[in-house]
Tab-separated table of C-alpha atoms and ligand atoms in Angstrom:
chain	number	residue	atom	x	y	z
A	14	MET	CA	28.427	73.024	15.863
A	15	THR	CA	25.848	72.558	13.115
A	16	THR	CA	22.209	71.778	13.740
A	17	GLN	CA	22.793	68.687	11.648
A	18	LEU	CA	25.305	67.401	14.184
A	19	VAL	CA	23.069	68.130	17.155
A	20	GLU	CA	20.169	66.414	15.445
A	21	LEU	CA	22.169	63.230	14.787
A	22	GLU	CA	23.467	63.173	18.362
A	23	THR	CA	19.908	63.464	19.652
A	24	GLN	CA	18.725	60.736	17.324
A	25	LEU	CA	21.463	58.368	18.506
A	26	THR	CA	20.774	59.039	22.174
A	27	THR	CA	17.032	58.557	21.656
A	28	LEU	CA	17.701	55.361	19.722
A	29	GLN	CA	19.770	54.010	22.562
A	30	GLN	CA	17.185	54.864	25.217
A	31	GLU	CA	14.342	53.437	23.164
A	32	ALA	CA	16.301	50.240	22.435
A	33	GLU	CA	17.194	49.781	26.093
A	34	GLY	CA	13.566	50.108	27.107
A	35	ALA	CA	12.375	47.693	24.405
A	36	ILE	CA	15.044	45.134	25.299
A	37	ALA	CA	14.100	45.281	28.982
A	38	ALA	CA	10.453	44.673	28.032
A	39	ALA	CA	11.169	41.796	25.608
A	40	ALA	CA	9.427	38.617	26.797
A	41	SER	CA	10.880	36.028	24.434
A	42	LEU	CA	13.916	35.180	22.336
A	43	GLU	CA	11.838	35.809	19.211
A	44	ASP	CA	10.947	39.334	20.437
A	45	LEU	CA	14.616	39.935	21.099
A	46	GLU	CA	15.624	38.874	17.592
A	47	GLN	CA	13.036	41.290	16.148
A	48	LEU	CA	14.581	44.079	18.234
A	49	ARG	CA	18.083	43.243	16.994
A	50	ILE	CA	16.873	43.515	13.399
A	51	LYS	CA	14.966	46.693	14.184
A	52	TYR	CA	17.899	48.562	15.795
A	53	LEU	CA	21.099	46.981	14.537
A	54	GLY	CA	20.005	45.292	11.302
A	55	LYS	CA	21.191	46.385	7.835
A	56	LYS	CA	18.088	48.483	7.337
A	57	GLY	CA	17.688	49.140	11.053
A	58	SER	CA	17.467	52.418	12.958
A	59	LEU	CA	21.215	52.781	13.494
A	60	SER	CA	21.977	52.388	9.778
A	61	GLN	CA	19.328	54.965	8.992
A	62	VAL	CA	20.795	57.489	11.430
A	63	LEU	CA	24.258	56.966	9.972
A	64	GLY	CA	22.805	57.542	6.500
A	65	GLY	CA	22.480	61.197	7.541
A	66	MET	CA	26.238	61.513	8.121
A	67	GLY	CA	26.809	62.546	4.525
A	68	ARG	CA	25.729	66.067	5.356
A	69	LEU	CA	28.348	66.460	8.123
A	70	SER	CA	31.699	68.143	7.812
A	71	ALA	CA	34.951	66.170	7.918
A	72	GLU	CA	35.629	67.264	11.521
A	73	GLU	CA	32.106	66.368	12.707
A	74	ARG	CA	31.995	62.908	11.171
A	75	PRO	CA	34.381	61.131	13.603
A	76	ARG	CA	32.390	62.443	16.580
A	77	ILE	CA	29.183	60.935	15.295
A	78	GLY	CA	31.045	57.791	14.246
A	79	ALA	CA	32.405	57.336	17.768
A	80	LEU	CA	29.024	57.973	19.339
A	81	ALA	CA	27.342	55.559	16.919
A	82	ASN	CA	29.846	52.813	17.856
A	83	GLU	CA	29.167	53.425	21.518
A	84	VAL	CA	25.417	53.188	20.987
A	85	LYS	CA	25.843	50.038	18.917
A	86	GLU	CA	27.936	48.437	21.620
A	87	VAL	CA	25.522	49.340	24.413
A	88	VAL	CA	22.542	47.958	22.442
A	89	GLN	CA	24.438	44.794	21.463
A	90	THR	CA	25.503	44.174	25.071
A	91	GLY	CA	21.906	44.756	26.191
A	92	LEU	CA	20.697	42.211	23.633
A	93	ASP	CA	23.301	39.637	24.703
A	94	GLN	CA	22.539	39.986	28.407
A	95	LYS	CA	18.798	39.784	27.842
A	96	LYS	CA	19.273	36.750	25.611
A	97	ALA	CA	21.217	34.943	28.330
A	98	ALA	CA	18.573	35.862	30.923
A	99	LEU	CA	15.713	34.649	28.720
A	100	GLN	CA	17.521	31.368	27.973
A	101	ALA	CA	18.149	30.764	31.664
A	102	ALA	CA	14.501	31.491	32.445
A	103	GLN	CA	13.421	29.083	29.723
A	104	ILE	CA	15.553	26.258	31.232
A	105	GLU	CA	14.221	27.077	34.716
A	106	ALA	CA	10.656	26.838	33.448
A	107	GLN	CA	11.349	23.537	31.694
A	108	LEU	CA	12.987	22.066	34.814
A	109	ALA	CA	10.032	23.140	36.927
A	110	ALA	CA	7.543	21.658	34.460
A	111	GLU	CA	9.379	18.342	34.178
A	112	THR	CA	10.041	17.787	37.858
A	113	LEU	CA	9.340	14.200	39.024
A	114	ASP	CA	7.784	13.894	42.433
A	115	VAL	CA	9.550	10.782	43.666
A	116	THR	CA	7.483	10.817	46.857
A	117	MET	CA	4.206	10.297	44.944
A	118	PRO	CA	2.581	6.902	45.726
A	119	GLY	CA	2.934	4.363	42.872
A	120	THR	CA	0.263	2.231	41.200
A	121	PHE	CA	-0.382	-0.841	43.363
A	122	ARG	CA	0.159	-4.095	41.487
A	123	PRO	CA	-0.503	-7.243	43.499
A	124	GLN	CA	2.407	-9.691	43.494
A	125	GLY	CA	1.464	-12.835	41.560
A	126	ARG	CA	2.887	-16.304	42.103
A	127	ASN	CA	2.907	-19.721	40.508
A	128	HIS	CA	-0.058	-22.076	40.857
A	129	PRO	CA	0.793	-24.976	43.218
A	130	LEU	CA	0.574	-27.407	40.267
A	131	THR	CA	3.113	-25.311	38.352
A	132	SER	CA	5.484	-25.076	41.316
A	133	THR	CA	5.199	-28.841	41.932
A	134	ILE	CA	6.004	-29.532	38.258
A	135	ASP	CA	8.921	-27.072	38.412
A	136	ARG	CA	10.338	-28.679	41.556
A	137	ALA	CA	10.114	-32.190	40.133
A	138	LEU	CA	11.640	-31.198	36.780
A	139	ASP	CA	14.492	-29.349	38.532
A	140	ILE	CA	15.390	-32.597	40.289
A	141	PHE	CA	15.346	-34.652	37.076
A	142	VAL	CA	17.260	-32.001	35.127
A	143	GLY	CA	19.830	-32.238	37.931
A	144	LEU	CA	20.015	-35.992	37.244
A	145	GLY	CA	20.732	-35.341	33.551
A	146	TYR	CA	17.215	-35.569	32.106
A	147	THR	CA	15.918	-33.520	29.159
A	148	VAL	CA	12.380	-32.097	29.350
A	149	ALA	CA	10.137	-33.017	26.391
A	150	GLN	CA	6.573	-32.099	25.501
A	151	GLY	CA	4.040	-33.322	22.937
A	152	PRO	CA	0.426	-33.060	21.768
A	153	GLU	CA	-2.550	-33.627	24.108
A	154	MET	CA	-4.544	-35.058	21.206
A	155	GLU	CA	-2.932	-38.334	20.185
A	156	THR	CA	-3.372	-41.231	17.814
A	157	ASP	CA	-4.304	-44.649	19.164
A	158	TYR	CA	-0.816	-45.780	18.128
A	159	TYR	CA	1.206	-43.346	20.282
A	160	ASN	CA	-1.062	-43.610	23.310
A	161	PHE	CA	-1.650	-47.403	23.299
A	162	GLU	CA	-0.290	-49.583	20.469
A	163	ALA	CA	3.367	-48.517	20.774
A	164	LEU	CA	3.063	-49.006	24.551
A	165	ASN	CA	2.289	-52.701	24.259
A	166	THR	CA	-1.426	-52.079	24.781
A	167	PRO	CA	-3.309	-53.472	21.742
A	168	ALA	CA	-7.011	-52.769	21.173
A	169	ASP	CA	-8.226	-55.878	23.027
A	170	HIS	CA	-5.938	-55.425	26.048
A	171	PRO	CA	-7.787	-55.380	29.398
A	172	ALA	CA	-5.604	-52.457	30.572
A	173	ARG	CA	-7.469	-50.246	28.086
A	174	ASP	CA	-10.484	-50.390	30.370
A	175	MET	CA	-8.631	-48.560	33.166
A	176	GLN	CA	-7.438	-45.960	30.669
A	177	ASP	CA	-10.699	-45.197	28.895
A	178	THR	CA	-10.585	-41.638	27.596
A	179	PHE	CA	-12.219	-39.040	25.347
A	180	TYR	CA	-12.343	-40.054	21.682
A	181	LEU	CA	-12.599	-37.653	18.753
A	182	PRO	CA	-14.820	-38.424	15.743
A	183	ASP	CA	-11.729	-39.105	13.566
A	184	GLY	CA	-10.505	-41.866	15.912
A	185	ASN	CA	-7.886	-39.704	17.676
A	186	LEU	CA	-8.066	-39.415	21.435
A	187	LEU	CA	-6.984	-37.272	24.378
A	188	ARG	CA	-3.808	-38.862	25.787
A	189	THR	CA	-4.139	-40.819	29.020
A	190	HIS	CA	-0.456	-40.395	29.951
A	191	THR	CA	2.612	-38.561	28.680
A	192	SER	CA	4.206	-41.885	27.655
A	193	SER	CA	3.157	-40.904	24.118
A	194	VAL	CA	5.618	-37.984	24.320
A	195	GLN	CA	8.373	-40.438	25.189
A	196	ILE	CA	7.484	-42.743	22.284
A	197	ARG	CA	7.806	-39.731	19.972
A	198	TYR	CA	11.088	-38.770	21.673
A	199	MET	CA	12.533	-42.278	21.205
A	200	GLU	CA	11.499	-42.284	17.536
A	201	ALA	CA	13.450	-39.045	17.056
A	202	ASN	CA	16.530	-39.916	19.175
A	203	GLU	CA	18.954	-42.801	19.564
A	204	PRO	CA	19.967	-44.207	22.968
A	205	PRO	CA	21.326	-43.361	25.448
A	206	ILE	CA	18.358	-41.184	26.450
A	207	ARG	CA	17.083	-39.582	29.648
A	208	VAL	CA	13.787	-37.763	29.217
A	209	ALA	CA	11.152	-36.203	31.500
A	210	ALA	CA	7.685	-35.522	30.066
A	211	PRO	CA	5.310	-33.276	32.033
A	212	GLY	CA	1.815	-32.447	30.841
A	213	ARG	CA	-1.953	-32.552	30.991
A	214	VAL	CA	-3.620	-35.952	30.608
A	215	TYR	CA	-7.215	-37.229	30.425
A	216	ARG	CA	-9.207	-40.179	31.768
A	217	ARG	CA	-12.842	-41.205	31.717
A	218	ASP	CA	-13.359	-40.815	35.431
A	219	THR	CA	-16.093	-39.821	37.838
A	220	VAL	CA	-14.979	-36.603	39.506
A	221	ASP	CA	-14.719	-36.623	43.303
A	222	ALA	CA	-12.354	-35.312	45.998
A	223	THR	CA	-9.463	-37.464	44.725
A	224	HIS	CA	-10.299	-37.998	41.020
A	225	SER	CA	-10.358	-35.662	38.051
A	226	ALA	CA	-10.974	-36.418	34.354
A	227	VAL	CA	-8.234	-33.917	33.492
A	228	PHE	CA	-5.038	-33.953	35.520
A	229	HIS	CA	-1.261	-33.598	35.215
A	230	GLN	CA	1.430	-36.180	35.022
A	231	ILE	CA	5.201	-36.358	34.861
A	232	GLU	CA	6.849	-39.405	33.371
A	233	ILE	CA	10.545	-40.165	33.188
A	234	LEU	CA	12.306	-42.593	30.882
A	235	ALA	CA	15.907	-43.773	30.648
A	236	VAL	CA	17.210	-46.111	27.960
A	237	ASP	CA	20.851	-47.158	27.833
A	238	GLU	CA	23.119	-50.200	27.746
A	239	GLY	CA	23.087	-52.127	31.014
A	240	LEU	CA	20.365	-50.271	32.955
A	241	THR	CA	18.856	-52.433	35.724
A	242	PHE	CA	16.107	-52.283	38.321
A	243	THR	CA	18.765	-51.023	40.757
A	244	ASP	CA	19.233	-47.893	38.627
A	245	LEU	CA	15.464	-47.385	38.657
A	246	ARG	CA	15.301	-47.850	42.437
A	247	GLY	CA	18.142	-45.390	43.076
A	248	THR	CA	16.672	-42.778	40.755
A	249	ILE	CA	13.209	-43.025	42.357
A	250	LYS	CA	14.608	-42.974	45.891
A	251	THR	CA	16.757	-39.903	45.126
A	252	PHE	CA	13.809	-38.121	43.531
A	253	LEU	CA	11.405	-38.859	46.406
A	254	GLU	CA	13.949	-37.806	49.031
A	255	GLU	CA	14.508	-34.503	47.219
A	256	MET	CA	10.747	-33.978	47.018
A	257	PHE	CA	9.736	-35.030	50.545
A	258	GLY	CA	12.962	-34.893	52.524
A	259	GLU	CA	14.498	-37.872	54.347
A	260	ILE	CA	11.769	-40.476	53.886
A	261	GLU	CA	11.081	-44.247	53.949
A	262	VAL	CA	10.312	-45.668	50.483
A	263	ARG	CA	8.643	-49.017	49.661
A	264	PHE	CA	8.405	-50.826	46.307
A	265	ARG	CA	5.471	-53.253	45.734
A	266	PRO	CA	5.062	-55.519	42.689
A	267	SER	CA	2.470	-54.264	40.234
A	268	PHE	CA	1.491	-54.430	36.583
A	269	PHE	CA	1.651	-52.022	33.646
A	270	PRO	CA	1.435	-53.202	30.029
A	271	PHE	CA	4.518	-51.119	29.077
A	272	THR	CA	6.886	-52.269	31.860
A	273	GLU	CA	8.094	-55.669	33.061
A	274	PRO	CA	8.694	-56.028	35.930
A	275	SER	CA	6.515	-53.230	37.294
A	276	ALA	CA	6.234	-51.687	40.736
A	277	GLU	CA	4.195	-49.234	42.700
A	278	VAL	CA	6.022	-47.020	45.153
A	279	ASP	CA	4.809	-45.839	48.552
A	280	VAL	CA	6.327	-43.297	50.920
A	281	ARG	CA	5.873	-43.338	54.696
A	282	TRP	CA	4.264	-39.958	55.253
A	283	ARG	CA	2.895	-38.834	58.627
A	284	GLY	CA	2.771	-42.413	59.915
A	285	ARG	CA	1.005	-43.936	56.894
A	286	TRP	CA	2.097	-45.603	53.637
A	287	LEU	CA	1.011	-43.416	50.710
A	288	GLU	CA	1.155	-44.628	47.105
A	289	VAL	CA	2.899	-41.912	45.043
A	290	LEU	CA	4.074	-43.416	41.751
A	291	GLY	CA	4.286	-46.337	39.359
A	292	CYS	CA	7.383	-47.574	37.562
A	293	GLY	CA	9.167	-50.492	35.967
A	294	MET	CA	11.676	-51.769	33.414
A	295	VAL	CA	10.601	-50.854	29.894
A	296	ASP	CA	8.920	-53.819	28.174
A	297	PRO	CA	11.072	-55.092	25.246
A	298	ASN	CA	8.013	-54.750	22.974
A	299	VAL	CA	8.040	-50.969	23.587
A	300	LEU	CA	11.741	-50.758	22.665
A	301	LYS	CA	11.063	-52.800	19.505
A	302	ALA	CA	8.163	-50.505	18.538
A	303	VAL	CA	10.520	-47.493	18.342
A	304	GLY	CA	13.282	-49.436	16.590
A	305	TYR	CA	15.612	-49.911	19.587
A	306	ASP	CA	17.259	-53.348	19.854
A	307	PRO	CA	16.165	-54.871	23.226
A	308	GLU	CA	19.164	-57.241	23.049
A	309	ILE	CA	21.449	-54.201	23.363
A	310	TYR	CA	19.387	-51.722	25.370
A	311	THR	CA	17.343	-51.825	28.536
A	312	GLY	CA	15.380	-49.018	30.102
A	313	PHE	CA	13.355	-47.942	33.084
A	314	ALA	CA	10.374	-45.630	33.355
A	315	ALA	CA	8.159	-44.063	36.013
A	316	GLY	CA	5.037	-41.961	36.098
A	317	PHE	CA	3.225	-39.966	38.750
A	318	GLY	CA	0.300	-37.596	39.147
A	319	VAL	CA	1.249	-33.993	39.907
A	320	GLU	CA	-2.032	-33.315	41.735
A	321	ARG	CA	-1.400	-36.186	44.118
A	322	PHE	CA	2.097	-34.880	44.930
A	323	ALA	CA	0.814	-31.343	45.454
A	324	MET	CA	-2.000	-32.618	47.705
A	325	VAL	CA	0.333	-34.713	49.851
A	326	LEU	CA	2.955	-31.955	50.123
A	327	HIS	CA	0.442	-29.231	51.021
A	328	GLN	CA	-2.109	-31.355	52.923
A	329	MET	CA	-4.934	-30.627	50.488
A	330	THR	CA	-8.129	-32.602	50.888
A	331	ASP	CA	-10.005	-31.941	47.614
A	332	ILE	CA	-8.386	-32.168	44.152
A	333	ARG	CA	-11.094	-29.839	42.783
A	334	ASP	CA	-9.660	-26.922	44.792
A	335	LEU	CA	-6.732	-27.001	42.362
A	336	TYR	CA	-8.968	-26.085	39.412
A	337	LYS	CA	-11.158	-23.331	40.883
A	338	SER	CA	-8.732	-20.388	40.646
A	339	ASP	CA	-10.038	-19.232	44.027
A	340	LEU	CA	-7.369	-16.843	45.322
A	341	ARG	CA	-8.396	-17.406	48.949
A	342	PHE	CA	-7.252	-21.007	48.448
A	343	LEU	CA	-4.274	-20.388	46.128
A	344	ARG	CA	-2.746	-17.618	48.270
A	345	GLN	CA	-1.855	-20.239	50.884
A	346	PHE	CA	0.835	-21.862	48.727
B	7	LIG	C1	1.287	-45.087	36.481
B	7	LIG	C2	2.697	-44.871	36.477
B	7	LIG	C3	4.098	-45.352	34.616
B	7	LIG	C4	5.496	-45.616	32.735
B	7	LIG	C5	4.571	-44.902	33.440
B	7	LIG	C6	6.516	-45.726	30.502
B	7	LIG	C7	6.756	-45.010	29.373
B	7	LIG	C8	7.382	-45.630	28.328
B	7	LIG	C9	7.758	-46.918	28.411
B	7	LIG	C10	7.496	-47.583	29.557
B	7	LIG	CL1	7.645	-44.756	26.903
B	7	LIG	N1	6.877	-47.011	30.596
B	7	LIG	N2	5.917	-45.109	31.539
B	7	LIG	C11	5.965	-46.784	33.276
B	7	LIG	C12	5.472	-47.254	34.474
B	7	LIG	C13	4.532	-46.543	35.163
B	7	LIG	O1	3.170	-44.578	35.210
B	7	LIG	O2	0.711	-45.194	37.522
B	7	LIG	N3	0.732	-45.226	35.283
B	7	LIG	C14	-0.599	-45.608	35.062
């Protein structure tokens, strides 16, 4: 046995021991890759040791070759095992870092709800939609024409006094009812029509427990061939019974410039007659104003204040409570 052979054997054994130690100490996949290059790479330690094989005899060479393969295999297996261990540890660490504590208390968000005016509007519109009505909206600032003229209320009409409102410098005004929405709807659509118009309206009014200069209204309008006061009465009765439950309803003669005949409607509520809405058969002049032929079509209409309905339904005593946004009040509904 030559010294050359012994030397190479020692080198290979040392290489293996050193590599095993380094692999065991490797802390990351990057470290491990560096070790692979260092020991098994093209210019790595193993290649260098094998470079010395040229000086061996033909009988010695296979011995070193076999040993070198063994060393290579041991180091490669060591690298593979360590790689798998490091990868597993990395996943473990990631899982631990990303753990969700489902028992942690959440952020408290108070449950909101609709304002009683909104829920009253929603309830009323649901009923009319159920009766085949379409909901329509329009501008709060109106021209004199859409708010008054088209509704058979010319400038010198005494009914204007009851519907005094806020005027803008250009002659426009804040609408006193949502009838203006229905005029616009009729201009844009041909009969038969069924329309419900909810919205904010304005009046020159002294504010007290039952009056507000800004309030909400819902109006309904039906125009068709052959509609009569009976259709109006049935529609109103159905609506009020859905709103209040089984209830006594009373129609009294009244006057509106845009309906003829006109009526005011009361319900018997907790032993008293309460006025809840106004209605009537659409005045032929209103039909003419939107280009409908009153010889062919008739119509009925009704209007009511949302605040009044909400106050009756929830036994409220002061309309101003509806505008204060005081949660101690609003939470009750
Ligand atoms: C009330 C009750 C009412 C109408 C509104 C109306 C609308 C058109 C044509 C005819 Cl487009 N009428 N709306 C009818 C009767 C009563 O409201 O107390 N108003 C002051």
